[in-house]
Amino acid sequence: MGQAIVVTSGKGGVGKTTTSANIGTALALQGKRVCLVDTDIGLRNLDVVMGLENRIIYDLVDVVEGRCKIHQALVKDKRFDDLLYLLPAAQTSDKTAVQPEQMKTLINNLKQDYDYIIIDCPAGIEQGYKNAVAGADKAIVVTTPEVSAVRDADRIIGLLEKEENVEAPKLVINRIRSHMMKNGDMLDVDEITAHLSIDLIGIVADDDEVIKASNHGEPIALNPNSKASIAYRNIARRILGESIPLQQLDDGDKGVFTKIKKFFGVK
Amino acid sequence: MKKTQNVLIKGTKDGLTLHLDDLCSYEELKKELDSKLTENSLANKDRPLISVRVQVGNRYLTEEQQEEIKNLIRQKKNLVVELIQSNVMTKEEAELAISANEIVPVARVIRSGQVLETPGDLLLVGDVNPGGTVRAGGNIFIMGALKGIAHAGCYGNSEAVVVASVMNPSQIRISHCINRAPDYTTDKEKREMECAYIDETDHIIIDRLQVLSQLRPNLTKLEGGR
């Protein structure tokens, strides 16, 4: 029996889809059987980021309405040997085509066959969000170091805490620009974590390679040389229960020393 | 032998007190009250208004009955009912009174979009994040950071205060007054251990929390002590 993790944020454009794709990919790289579920019905793009758009035959709404079996709708990722699958969202309907109860049944069915179900949640807190959260056991909240994104993350954490079946959410801070954080122009990691008061499960630096990779339909996690890729792989390993220290944001060995100093409260 | 009176009129330095017996029937009481007041009212025609306290003992009077008694007394020219005192109250009233005087502890973070409301005082162990709201009929004590909205005395208690370990609210409301944070904060000074209250000019003032012991002595409920 696997576990279902919903990736959500409240605000749009903070990197939910990218995070879903890369955590899924990184988990598959660790040898886990993973199924990605896109619940953004009407505005799907997880398939594009994964480069699987052309292979879609059936979608989530087809499964829910009984037009096909689950395994017919699942798109297999050829880069992995039977480890990574995608259940794409429908593009022709909208969020009301699915009810939370139906999603719950669907996710429970998938949990029989996969180790991890990664649910990509749409932006907002309406029907789409409710569908995405319905079947989830765990939640990852993605935010960026911007006040507006943190505000929405706070709202979504409040909603997630009301869900009885979902464990306390974990935080991913995405698109960190280390130089701006250092100058105090951007919210700092500690500041965000203290404000939201939930566990941090990963930080991802802003990296041009991420955009390049998703435009090519290849999740960045497949490229071992990028900083963002390592960040996503670290998140996946933390999901698996390993304890890995947070990535250094700025290069140079000065970082460790200042961090220790900061830890002891020396300026 | 004449049975004991159900209505006793006593004069005190604050005015008249009517002691109404709590064992006889309500109808009987009304009749006797009426006759008693009629025989007395004739004598003092030109006297100024006299305020009357009604003491009903262990009898529970409903709103209508209270109104009836008041009317009965008011009809007698120069008498005005100041208040009706009773030793008993309904369970509902009692529970309401308890909840309005209770301090409710809550340990959680009030996040954006969430509203927490308590009838009495609120003791919040956690933060109020921007976009979150806490409301209380009484005072609000926040052990964490107040960054959202706090509304103390929300049913109209101007004596209520807001206290927070870190005072950084987007808005503070006390009773009918509203105060908000300045649009531009120039300095990033730490606002720790502060309180908000309404001063004599009907404005919300934010100050060190130590001033409260002088301004709101009622906050201290402990009696005695050393």
CSV table of C-alpha atoms in Angstrom, one decimal:
chain,number,residue,atom,x,y,z
A,1,MET,CA,0.0,0.0,0.0
A,2,GLY,CA,1.5,3.3,-1.1
A,3,GLN,CA,1.0,6.8,0.1
A,4,ALA,CA,-0.5,9.7,-1.7
A,5,ILE,CA,1.2,13.1,-1.5
A,6,VAL,CA,-0.6,16.2,-2.7
A,7,VAL,CA,1.6,19.1,-3.9
A,8,THR,CA,-0.2,22.4,-3.4
A,9,SER,CA,0.4,26.1,-2.9
A,10,GLY,CA,-2.8,28.2,-3.1
A,11,LYS,CA,-1.1,30.8,-5.3
A,12,GLY,CA,-0.5,30.0,-9.0
A,13,GLY,CA,2.9,30.1,-10.7
A,14,VAL,CA,5.1,29.1,-7.7
A,15,GLY,CA,6.1,25.8,-9.2
A,16,LYS,CA,3.6,23.1,-8.1
A,17,THR,CA,3.7,21.3,-11.4
A,18,THR,CA,7.5,21.5,-11.7
A,19,THR,CA,7.8,20.3,-8.1
A,20,SER,CA,5.4,17.4,-8.7
A,21,ALA,CA,7.2,16.3,-11.8
A,22,ASN,CA,10.6,16.5,-10.2
A,23,ILE,CA,9.7,14.9,-6.9
A,24,GLY,CA,8.0,12.1,-8.9
A,25,THR,CA,11.0,11.7,-11.1
A,26,ALA,CA,13.5,11.7,-8.2
A,27,LEU,CA,11.4,9.1,-6.4
A,28,ALA,CA,11.4,6.9,-9.5
A,29,LEU,CA,15.2,7.4,-9.7
A,30,GLN,CA,15.4,5.9,-6.2
A,31,GLY,CA,13.6,2.8,-7.6
A,32,LYS,CA,10.1,3.5,-6.3
A,33,ARG,CA,7.0,2.9,-8.3
A,34,VAL,CA,5.5,6.4,-8.7
A,35,CYS,CA,2.2,7.6,-10.3
A,36,LEU,CA,1.8,11.3,-11.0
A,37,VAL,CA,-1.8,12.5,-11.0
A,38,ASP,CA,-2.7,15.8,-12.6
A,39,THR,CA,-5.8,17.2,-11.1
A,40,ASP,CA,-5.7,20.5,-12.9
A,41,ILE,CA,-8.7,19.7,-15.1
A,42,GLY,CA,-9.1,22.1,-18.0
A,43,LEU,CA,-5.6,23.6,-17.6
A,44,ARG,CA,-3.4,20.5,-17.5
A,45,ASN,CA,0.3,20.8,-18.0
A,46,LEU,CA,2.1,18.2,-16.0
A,47,ASP,CA,2.0,16.1,-19.1
A,48,VAL,CA,3.9,18.9,-21.0
A,49,VAL,CA,6.5,19.2,-18.3
A,50,MET,CA,7.0,15.5,-18.3
A,51,GLY,CA,7.1,15.4,-22.1
A,52,LEU,CA,4.3,12.9,-22.3
A,53,GLU,CA,1.7,15.1,-24.0
A,54,ASN,CA,1.6,13.1,-27.3
A,55,ARG,CA,0.9,9.8,-25.6
A,56,ILE,CA,-2.3,10.7,-23.9
A,57,ILE,CA,-5.3,8.6,-25.0
A,58,TYR,CA,-7.6,8.6,-22.0
A,59,ASP,CA,-7.6,11.0,-19.0
A,60,LEU,CA,-8.7,11.3,-15.4
A,61,VAL,CA,-12.3,12.3,-16.3
A,62,ASP,CA,-12.6,9.3,-18.6
A,63,VAL,CA,-11.5,7.0,-15.7
A,64,VAL,CA,-13.9,8.6,-13.3
A,65,GLU,CA,-16.8,8.4,-15.7
A,66,GLY,CA,-16.1,4.8,-16.5
A,67,ARG,CA,-15.2,5.3,-20.1
A,68,CYS,CA,-11.9,3.3,-19.6
A,69,LYS,CA,-10.0,1.4,-17.0
A,70,ILE,CA,-7.3,3.1,-14.9
A,71,HIS,CA,-4.4,1.3,-16.5
A,72,GLN,CA,-5.6,2.3,-19.9
A,73,ALA,CA,-5.4,6.0,-19.0
A,74,LEU,CA,-2.0,5.8,-17.3
A,75,VAL,CA,0.9,7.1,-19.5
A,76,LYS,CA,4.1,5.2,-19.0
A,77,ASP,CA,7.3,7.2,-18.9
A,78,LYS,CA,9.8,5.4,-21.2
A,79,ARG,CA,12.8,6.8,-19.5
A,80,PHE,CA,12.1,4.5,-16.5
A,81,ASP,CA,11.6,0.8,-16.6
A,82,ASP,CA,8.0,0.5,-15.5
A,83,LEU,CA,8.5,2.9,-12.5
A,84,LEU,CA,6.9,6.2,-13.5
A,85,TYR,CA,3.4,6.7,-14.7
A,86,LEU,CA,1.2,9.7,-15.3
A,87,LEU,CA,-2.5,10.0,-15.0
A,88,PRO,CA,-3.2,13.1,-17.1
A,89,ALA,CA,-6.1,15.6,-16.4
A,90,ALA,CA,-8.8,16.2,-19.0
A,91,GLN,CA,-8.4,19.3,-21.1
A,92,THR,CA,-12.0,19.5,-22.4
A,93,SER,CA,-14.0,19.5,-19.1
A,94,ASP,CA,-13.6,21.6,-16.0
A,95,LYS,CA,-13.0,21.0,-12.3
A,96,THR,CA,-16.7,20.2,-11.6
A,97,ALA,CA,-16.5,17.1,-13.8
A,98,VAL,CA,-15.0,15.2,-10.7
A,99,GLN,CA,-16.2,15.0,-7.1
A,100,PRO,CA,-14.0,14.6,-4.1
A,101,GLU,CA,-15.5,11.2,-3.3
A,102,GLN,CA,-14.6,9.9,-6.8
A,103,MET,CA,-11.1,11.2,-6.4
A,104,LYS,CA,-10.7,9.4,-3.1
A,105,THR,CA,-11.8,6.1,-4.7
A,106,LEU,CA,-9.4,6.6,-7.6
A,107,ILE,CA,-6.4,7.4,-5.4
A,108,ASN,CA,-7.2,4.5,-3.2
A,109,ASN,CA,-7.2,2.2,-6.2
A,110,LEU,CA,-3.8,3.6,-7.3
A,111,LYS,CA,-2.3,3.1,-3.9
A,112,GLN,CA,-2.6,-0.6,-4.3
A,113,ASP,CA,-0.2,-0.6,-7.2
A,114,TYR,CA,2.2,2.2,-6.5
A,115,ASP,CA,4.6,3.2,-3.7
A,116,TYR,CA,3.9,6.9,-4.2
A,117,ILE,CA,1.1,8.8,-5.7
A,118,ILE,CA,2.1,12.5,-6.4
A,119,ILE,CA,-1.0,14.6,-6.9
A,120,ASP,CA,-0.5,17.9,-8.6
A,121,CYS,CA,-3.0,20.4,-7.3
A,122,PRO,CA,-4.5,23.3,-9.2
A,123,ALA,CA,-4.1,26.9,-7.9
A,124,GLY,CA,-6.9,28.2,-5.8
A,125,ILE,CA,-9.0,26.8,-2.9
A,126,GLU,CA,-12.1,25.8,-4.7
A,127,GLN,CA,-13.4,22.5,-6.2
A,128,GLY,CA,-10.1,21.6,-7.9
A,129,TYR,CA,-8.2,21.9,-4.6
A,130,LYS,CA,-10.8,19.9,-2.8
A,131,ASN,CA,-10.6,17.1,-5.4
A,132,ALA,CA,-6.8,17.1,-5.1
A,133,VAL,CA,-6.7,16.9,-1.4
A,134,ALA,CA,-9.6,14.3,-1.0
A,135,GLY,CA,-7.4,11.2,-1.5
A,136,ALA,CA,-4.1,12.5,-0.1
A,137,ASP,CA,-2.3,11.1,3.0
A,138,LYS,CA,0.4,13.8,3.1
A,139,ALA,CA,0.8,17.2,1.7
A,140,ILE,CA,3.7,19.4,0.4
A,141,VAL,CA,3.1,23.1,0.3
A,142,VAL,CA,5.2,25.0,-2.2
A,143,THR,CA,5.9,28.6,-1.8
A,144,THR,CA,8.4,31.2,-3.1
A,145,PRO,CA,10.1,33.8,-1.0
A,146,GLU,CA,7.5,36.4,-1.8
A,147,VAL,CA,5.0,37.9,0.6
A,148,SER,CA,2.0,37.1,-1.6
A,149,ALA,CA,3.0,33.5,-2.1
A,150,VAL,CA,3.7,33.0,1.7
A,151,ARG,CA,0.4,34.6,2.5
A,152,ASP,CA,-1.4,32.1,0.3
A,153,ALA,CA,0.7,29.2,1.6
A,154,ASP,CA,-0.5,30.2,5.1
A,155,ARG,CA,-4.1,30.1,4.0
A,156,ILE,CA,-3.6,26.7,2.4
A,157,ILE,CA,-1.9,25.3,5.4
A,158,GLY,CA,-4.8,26.4,7.5
A,159,LEU,CA,-7.2,24.5,5.2
A,160,LEU,CA,-4.9,21.4,5.1
A,161,GLU,CA,-4.8,21.3,8.9
A,162,LYS,CA,-8.6,20.9,8.8
A,163,GLU,CA,-8.4,17.8,6.7
A,164,GLU,CA,-8.5,14.8,9.0
A,165,ASN,CA,-6.8,12.3,6.7
A,166,VAL,CA,-3.9,14.5,5.7
A,167,GLU,CA,-0.7,14.6,7.9
A,168,ALA,CA,0.8,17.9,8.9
A,169,PRO,CA,2.0,19.5,5.7
A,170,LYS,CA,5.7,20.0,4.8
A,171,LEU,CA,7.1,23.1,3.2
A,172,VAL,CA,9.2,23.5,0.0
A,173,ILE,CA,10.6,27.0,-0.7
A,174,ASN,CA,11.1,27.3,-4.4
A,175,ARG,CA,12.9,29.8,-6.6
A,176,ILE,CA,15.3,31.1,-4.0
A,177,ARG,CA,17.7,33.8,-5.3
A,178,SER,CA,20.6,33.6,-2.8
A,179,HIS,CA,22.0,37.1,-3.6
A,180,MET,CA,18.6,38.7,-3.0
A,181,MET,CA,18.1,36.8,0.2
A,182,LYS,CA,21.5,37.8,1.4
A,183,ASN,CA,20.8,41.5,0.8
A,184,GLY,CA,17.5,41.2,2.6
A,185,ASP,CA,15.5,42.0,-0.5
A,186,MET,CA,13.8,38.7,-0.3
A,187,LEU,CA,12.2,36.9,2.6
A,188,ASP,CA,14.7,34.6,4.3
A,189,VAL,CA,14.3,30.9,4.6
A,190,ASP,CA,14.2,31.0,8.4
A,191,GLU,CA,11.8,33.9,8.3
A,192,ILE,CA,9.4,31.9,6.1
A,193,THR,CA,9.6,28.7,8.1
A,194,ALA,CA,9.1,30.6,11.4
A,195,HIS,CA,6.1,32.4,9.9
A,196,LEU,CA,4.4,29.3,8.5
A,197,SER,CA,5.5,27.2,11.5
A,198,ILE,CA,5.6,23.9,9.6
A,199,ASP,CA,8.5,21.6,8.8
A,200,LEU,CA,10.7,22.5,5.9
A,201,ILE,CA,11.4,19.6,3.6
A,202,GLY,CA,13.5,21.3,1.0
A,203,ILE,CA,14.7,24.5,-0.6
A,204,VAL,CA,15.2,24.9,-4.3
A,205,ALA,CA,17.3,27.7,-5.8
A,206,ASP,CA,16.1,29.6,-8.8
A,207,ASP,CA,17.8,28.0,-11.8
A,208,ASP,CA,17.4,28.8,-15.5
A,209,GLU,CA,18.0,25.2,-16.3
A,210,VAL,CA,14.7,24.3,-14.7
A,211,ILE,CA,12.8,26.3,-17.3
A,212,LYS,CA,15.0,25.0,-20.1
A,213,ALA,CA,14.4,21.4,-19.0
A,214,SER,CA,10.7,21.7,-18.6
A,215,ASN,CA,10.4,23.3,-22.1
A,216,HIS,CA,12.1,20.2,-23.4
A,217,GLY,CA,9.7,17.9,-21.5
A,218,GLU,CA,12.5,16.6,-19.4
A,219,PRO,CA,12.3,17.1,-15.6
A,220,ILE,CA,15.4,18.7,-14.2
A,221,ALA,CA,15.8,15.9,-11.7
A,222,LEU,CA,17.1,13.8,-14.6
A,223,ASN,CA,20.1,16.1,-15.0
A,224,PRO,CA,22.6,15.3,-12.1
A,225,ASN,CA,24.7,18.4,-12.7
A,226,SER,CA,22.2,21.1,-11.8
A,227,LYS,CA,21.7,22.5,-8.4
A,228,ALA,CA,17.9,22.4,-8.6
A,229,SER,CA,18.1,18.8,-9.6
A,230,ILE,CA,20.1,17.9,-6.5
A,231,ALA,CA,17.6,19.9,-4.4
A,232,TYR,CA,14.7,17.8,-5.8
A,233,ARG,CA,16.6,14.6,-5.3
A,234,ASN,CA,17.2,15.6,-1.7
A,235,ILE,CA,13.5,16.3,-1.2
A,236,ALA,CA,12.7,12.8,-2.6
A,237,ARG,CA,15.3,11.2,-0.2
A,238,ARG,CA,13.8,13.1,2.7
A,239,ILE,CA,10.3,11.8,1.7
A,240,LEU,CA,11.9,8.3,1.9
A,241,GLY,CA,13.0,9.0,5.5
A,242,GLU,CA,16.6,9.9,5.1
A,243,SER,CA,17.9,12.9,6.9
A,244,ILE,CA,19.9,15.2,4.7
A,245,PRO,CA,21.1,18.7,5.6
A,246,LEU,CA,19.7,21.6,3.6
A,247,GLN,CA,21.6,22.6,0.5
A,248,GLN,CA,24.0,25.5,0.7
A,249,LEU,CA,22.5,28.5,-1.1
A,250,ASP,CA,25.7,30.5,-1.7
A,251,ASP,CA,28.8,28.9,-3.1
A,252,GLY,CA,32.1,29.3,-1.3
A,253,ASP,CA,33.2,27.7,2.0
A,254,LYS,CA,32.4,30.9,3.9
A,255,GLY,CA,28.9,29.7,4.1
A,256,VAL,CA,29.3,27.0,6.6
A,257,PHE,CA,31.2,29.1,9.0
A,258,THR,CA,28.7,32.0,9.0
A,259,LYS,CA,25.9,29.5,9.5
A,260,ILE,CA,27.6,28.0,12.6
A,261,LYS,CA,28.1,31.6,13.8
A,262,LYS,CA,24.5,32.4,13.2
A,263,PHE,CA,23.5,29.2,15.0
A,264,PHE,CA,25.4,30.4,18.1
A,265,GLY,CA,24.0,33.9,17.7
A,266,VAL,CA,27.3,35.6,16.8
A,267,LYS,CA,26.9,38.3,14.2
B,1,MET,CA,-55.0,34.6,62.9
B,2,LYS,CA,-53.9,36.7,59.9
B,3,LYS,CA,-51.3,35.0,57.8
B,4,THR,CA,-47.9,36.6,57.1
B,5,GLN,CA,-47.7,39.3,54.6
B,6,ASN,CA,-46.4,38.4,51.2
B,7,VAL,CA,-45.3,42.0,50.4
B,8,LEU,CA,-43.1,44.0,52.7
B,9,ILE,CA,-42.2,47.6,52.1
B,10,LYS,CA,-39.0,48.8,53.7
B,11,GLY,CA,-37.4,52.2,53.5
B,12,THR,CA,-33.6,52.4,53.2
B,13,LYS,CA,-31.3,55.3,52.5
B,14,ASP,CA,-31.3,54.5,48.8
B,15,GLY,CA,-35.1,54.5,48.5
B,16,LEU,CA,-37.7,51.9,49.0
B,17,THR,CA,-37.2,48.2,48.8
B,18,LEU,CA,-40.1,45.8,48.2
B,19,HIS,CA,-39.6,42.4,49.6
B,20,LEU,CA,-41.8,40.0,47.7
B,21,ASP,CA,-42.4,36.6,49.3
B,22,ASP,CA,-41.1,33.6,47.2
B,23,LEU,CA,-43.4,30.9,48.6
B,24,CYS,CA,-46.9,32.2,47.7
B,25,SER,CA,-48.3,31.9,44.2
B,26,TYR,CA,-47.5,34.5,41.6
B,27,GLU,CA,-51.2,35.5,41.2
B,28,GLU,CA,-51.6,36.0,44.9
B,29,LEU,CA,-48.5,38.1,45.0
B,30,LYS,CA,-49.7,40.3,42.3
B,31,LYS,CA,-53.0,40.9,44.0
B,32,GLU,CA,-51.4,41.7,47.3
B,33,LEU,CA,-48.9,44.0,45.7
B,34,ASP,CA,-51.6,45.9,43.9
B,35,SER,CA,-53.7,46.4,47.0
B,36,LYS,CA,-50.8,47.3,49.2
B,37,LEU,CA,-49.6,49.9,46.8
B,38,THR,CA,-53.0,51.4,46.3
B,39,GLU,CA,-53.6,51.9,50.0
B,40,ASN,CA,-50.3,53.7,50.3
B,41,SER,CA,-50.2,55.8,47.2
B,42,LEU,CA,-53.0,58.1,48.2
B,43,ALA,CA,-51.1,59.6,51.1
B,44,ASN,CA,-48.0,60.8,49.3
B,45,LYS,CA,-49.3,62.6,46.2
B,46,ASP,CA,-47.0,65.5,45.7
B,47,ARG,CA,-43.8,63.7,46.6
B,48,PRO,CA,-41.0,63.5,44.0
B,49,LEU,CA,-40.4,60.2,42.2
B,50,ILE,CA,-39.2,57.4,44.4
B,51,SER,CA,-37.0,54.7,43.1
B,52,VAL,CA,-37.9,51.2,44.2
B,53,ARG,CA,-35.8,48.1,44.4
B,54,VAL,CA,-37.7,44.8,44.2
B,55,GLN,CA,-36.3,41.9,46.0
B,56,VAL,CA,-38.0,38.6,44.9
B,57,GLY,CA,-35.9,36.2,46.9
B,58,ASN,CA,-35.8,32.7,45.5
B,59,ARG,CA,-38.5,33.3,42.9
B,60,TYR,CA,-37.6,33.1,39.2
B,61,LEU,CA,-39.4,35.8,37.1
B,62,THR,CA,-39.6,35.5,33.4
B,63,GLU,CA,-39.1,38.6,31.2
B,64,GLU,CA,-42.9,39.0,30.9
B,65,GLN,CA,-43.5,38.6,34.6
B,66,GLN,CA,-40.8,41.2,35.4
B,67,GLU,CA,-42.4,43.6,33.0
B,68,GLU,CA,-45.8,42.9,34.6
B,69,ILE,CA,-44.5,43.7,38.1
B,70,LYS,CA,-42.7,46.8,36.8
B,71,ASN,CA,-46.0,48.0,35.2
B,72,LEU,CA,-47.9,47.3,38.3
B,73,ILE,CA,-45.6,49.4,40.4
B,74,ARG,CA,-45.2,52.1,37.8
B,75,GLN,CA,-49.0,52.7,37.7
B,76,LYS,CA,-48.7,53.9,41.3
B,77,LYS,CA,-47.8,57.5,40.3
B,78,ASN,CA,-44.5,58.3,42.1
B,79,LEU,CA,-42.8,55.0,42.1
B,80,VAL,CA,-40.2,53.9,39.6
B,81,VAL,CA,-38.6,50.4,39.6
B,82,GLU,CA,-34.9,50.7,39.7
B,83,LEU,CA,-34.1,47.0,39.5
B,84,ILE,CA,-35.5,43.6,40.3
B,85,GLN,CA,-33.2,41.4,42.3
B,86,SER,CA,-33.6,37.7,42.3
B,87,ASN,CA,-31.4,35.0,43.9
B,88,VAL,CA,-32.0,32.6,41.0
B,89,MET,CA,-31.2,32.6,37.3
B,90,THR,CA,-31.7,30.1,34.5
B,91,LYS,CA,-29.0,27.6,33.6
B,92,GLU,CA,-28.6,29.4,30.2
B,93,GLU,CA,-28.0,32.8,31.8
B,94,ALA,CA,-25.5,31.2,34.2
B,95,GLU,CA,-23.6,29.5,31.4
B,96,LEU,CA,-23.5,32.7,29.5
B,97,ALA,CA,-22.2,34.6,32.5
B,98,ILE,CA,-19.5,32.0,33.0
B,99,SER,CA,-18.4,32.0,29.4
B,100,ALA,CA,-18.2,35.7,29.4
B,101,ASN,CA,-15.8,35.7,32.3
B,102,GLU,CA,-13.8,32.7,31.3
B,103,ILE,CA,-10.3,32.7,29.8
B,104,VAL,CA,-10.2,30.3,26.9
B,105,PRO,CA,-6.7,29.0,26.1
B,106,VAL,CA,-6.1,28.0,22.5
B,107,ALA,CA,-2.8,26.5,21.3
B,108,ARG,CA,-2.6,26.9,17.5
B,109,VAL,CA,-1.6,29.2,14.8
B,110,ILE,CA,-4.4,31.4,13.4
B,111,ARG,CA,-3.6,31.5,9.7
B,112,SER,CA,-4.7,33.6,6.8
B,113,GLY,CA,-8.5,33.3,6.4
B,114,GLN,CA,-9.1,31.8,9.8
B,115,VAL,CA,-11.3,33.4,12.4
B,116,LEU,CA,-11.2,32.5,16.1
B,117,GLU,CA,-13.9,33.9,18.3
B,118,THR,CA,-14.4,33.4,22.1
B,119,PRO,CA,-17.2,35.0,24.3
B,120,GLY,CA,-14.8,35.7,27.2
B,121,ASP,CA,-11.1,36.3,27.3
B,122,LEU,CA,-8.8,34.6,24.8
B,123,LEU,CA,-5.4,33.3,25.6
B,124,LEU,CA,-3.7,32.3,22.4
B,125,VAL,CA,-0.5,30.2,22.5
B,126,GLY,CA,0.7,30.8,19.0
B,127,ASP,CA,0.7,33.4,16.3
B,128,VAL,CA,-1.9,35.3,14.4
B,129,ASN,CA,-0.6,35.4,10.9
B,130,PRO,CA,-1.5,38.2,8.4
B,131,GLY,CA,-5.1,37.7,7.1
B,132,GLY,CA,-6.1,35.8,10.3
B,133,THR,CA,-8.5,37.2,12.8
B,134,VAL,CA,-9.1,36.7,16.5
B,135,ARG,CA,-12.1,38.1,18.2
B,136,ALA,CA,-13.1,38.0,21.9
B,137,GLY,CA,-15.9,39.4,24.0
B,138,GLY,CA,-13.2,40.2,26.6
B,139,ASN,CA,-9.5,40.7,26.5
B,140,ILE,CA,-7.1,39.0,24.1
B,141,PHE,CA,-3.7,37.8,25.3
B,142,ILE,CA,-1.4,36.5,22.6
B,143,MET,CA,1.8,34.5,23.6
B,144,GLY,CA,3.1,34.6,20.0
B,145,ALA,CA,3.2,37.2,17.4
B,146,LEU,CA,0.2,39.2,16.4
B,147,LYS,CA,0.4,40.0,12.7
B,148,GLY,CA,-3.2,39.8,11.7
B,149,ILE,CA,-6.3,41.4,13.1
B,150,ALA,CA,-7.3,41.3,16.8
B,151,HIS,CA,-10.7,42.5,18.0
B,152,ALA,CA,-11.1,42.7,21.8
B,153,GLY,CA,-14.4,43.6,23.5
B,154,CYS,CA,-16.2,42.8,20.3
B,155,TYR,CA,-19.6,43.0,21.9
B,156,GLY,CA,-19.0,46.5,23.0
B,157,ASN,CA,-16.6,46.4,26.0
B,158,SER,CA,-14.3,49.5,25.8
B,159,GLU,CA,-12.3,48.4,28.8
B,160,ALA,CA,-10.9,45.3,26.9
B,161,VAL,CA,-7.3,45.2,26.0
B,162,VAL,CA,-5.1,43.3,23.5
B,163,VAL,CA,-1.7,42.1,24.8
B,164,ALA,CA,0.9,40.4,22.5
B,165,SER,CA,4.4,39.2,22.9
B,166,VAL,CA,5.2,40.6,19.4
B,167,MET,CA,2.9,43.4,18.5
B,168,ASN,CA,2.8,43.8,14.7
B,169,PRO,CA,-0.9,43.8,13.9
B,170,SER,CA,-2.4,44.8,10.6
B,171,GLN,CA,-5.4,46.1,12.5
B,172,ILE,CA,-6.4,46.4,16.1
B,173,ARG,CA,-10.0,46.8,17.1
B,174,ILE,CA,-11.3,47.3,20.6
B,175,SER,CA,-15.1,47.6,21.0
B,176,HIS,CA,-16.0,50.2,18.3
B,177,CYS,CA,-12.5,51.7,17.7
B,178,ILE,CA,-10.3,50.6,14.9
B,179,ASN,CA,-6.6,51.3,14.5
B,180,ARG,CA,-4.4,50.1,11.7
B,181,ALA,CA,-0.7,49.8,11.0
B,182,PRO,CA,0.9,52.6,9.1
B,183,ASP,CA,1.2,52.0,5.3
B,184,TYR,CA,4.9,52.5,5.4
B,185,THR,CA,7.0,51.3,8.2
B,186,THR,CA,10.3,53.1,8.1
B,187,ASP,CA,12.1,51.4,11.0
B,188,LYS,CA,12.2,47.7,11.7
B,189,GLU,CA,12.1,48.1,15.4
B,190,LYS,CA,11.0,45.1,17.4
B,191,ARG,CA,7.6,45.6,19.0
B,192,GLU,CA,7.8,43.2,21.9
B,193,MET,CA,5.6,42.8,25.0
B,194,GLU,CA,3.1,45.5,24.2
B,195,CYS,CA,-0.6,46.1,24.9
B,196,ALA,CA,-3.4,48.1,23.2
B,197,TYR,CA,-6.2,49.8,25.0
B,198,ILE,CA,-8.7,52.7,24.5
B,199,ASP,CA,-7.7,55.9,26.2
B,200,GLU,CA,-9.9,58.7,27.5
B,201,THR,CA,-10.0,60.4,24.0
B,202,ASP,CA,-11.5,57.2,22.5
B,203,HIS,CA,-8.4,56.3,20.6
B,204,ILE,CA,-6.5,53.0,20.6
B,205,ILE,CA,-3.1,53.4,22.2
B,206,ILE,CA,-0.2,51.0,22.0
B,207,ASP,CA,2.2,51.0,24.9
B,208,ARG,CA,4.4,48.8,27.1
B,209,LEU,CA,2.3,46.1,28.7
B,210,GLN,CA,3.5,47.2,32.2
B,211,VAL,CA,1.2,50.3,32.1
B,212,LEU,CA,-1.9,48.0,32.2
B,213,SER,CA,-1.6,47.3,35.9
B,214,GLN,CA,-2.3,51.0,36.5
B,215,LEU,CA,-4.8,51.5,33.7
B,216,ARG,CA,-6.9,48.3,34.0
B,217,PRO,CA,-6.7,47.2,37.6
B,218,ASN,CA,-9.6,44.9,37.0
B,219,LEU,CA,-7.3,42.6,35.0
B,220,THR,CA,-5.9,41.4,38.3
B,221,LYS,CA,-8.4,38.9,39.7
B,222,LEU,CA,-6.1,37.4,42.3
B,223,GLU,CA,-7.1,38.4,45.8
B,224,GLY,CA,-4.5,38.7,48.5
B,225,GLY,CA,-1.1,37.3,47.7
B,226,ARG,CA,2.1,38.8,48.7
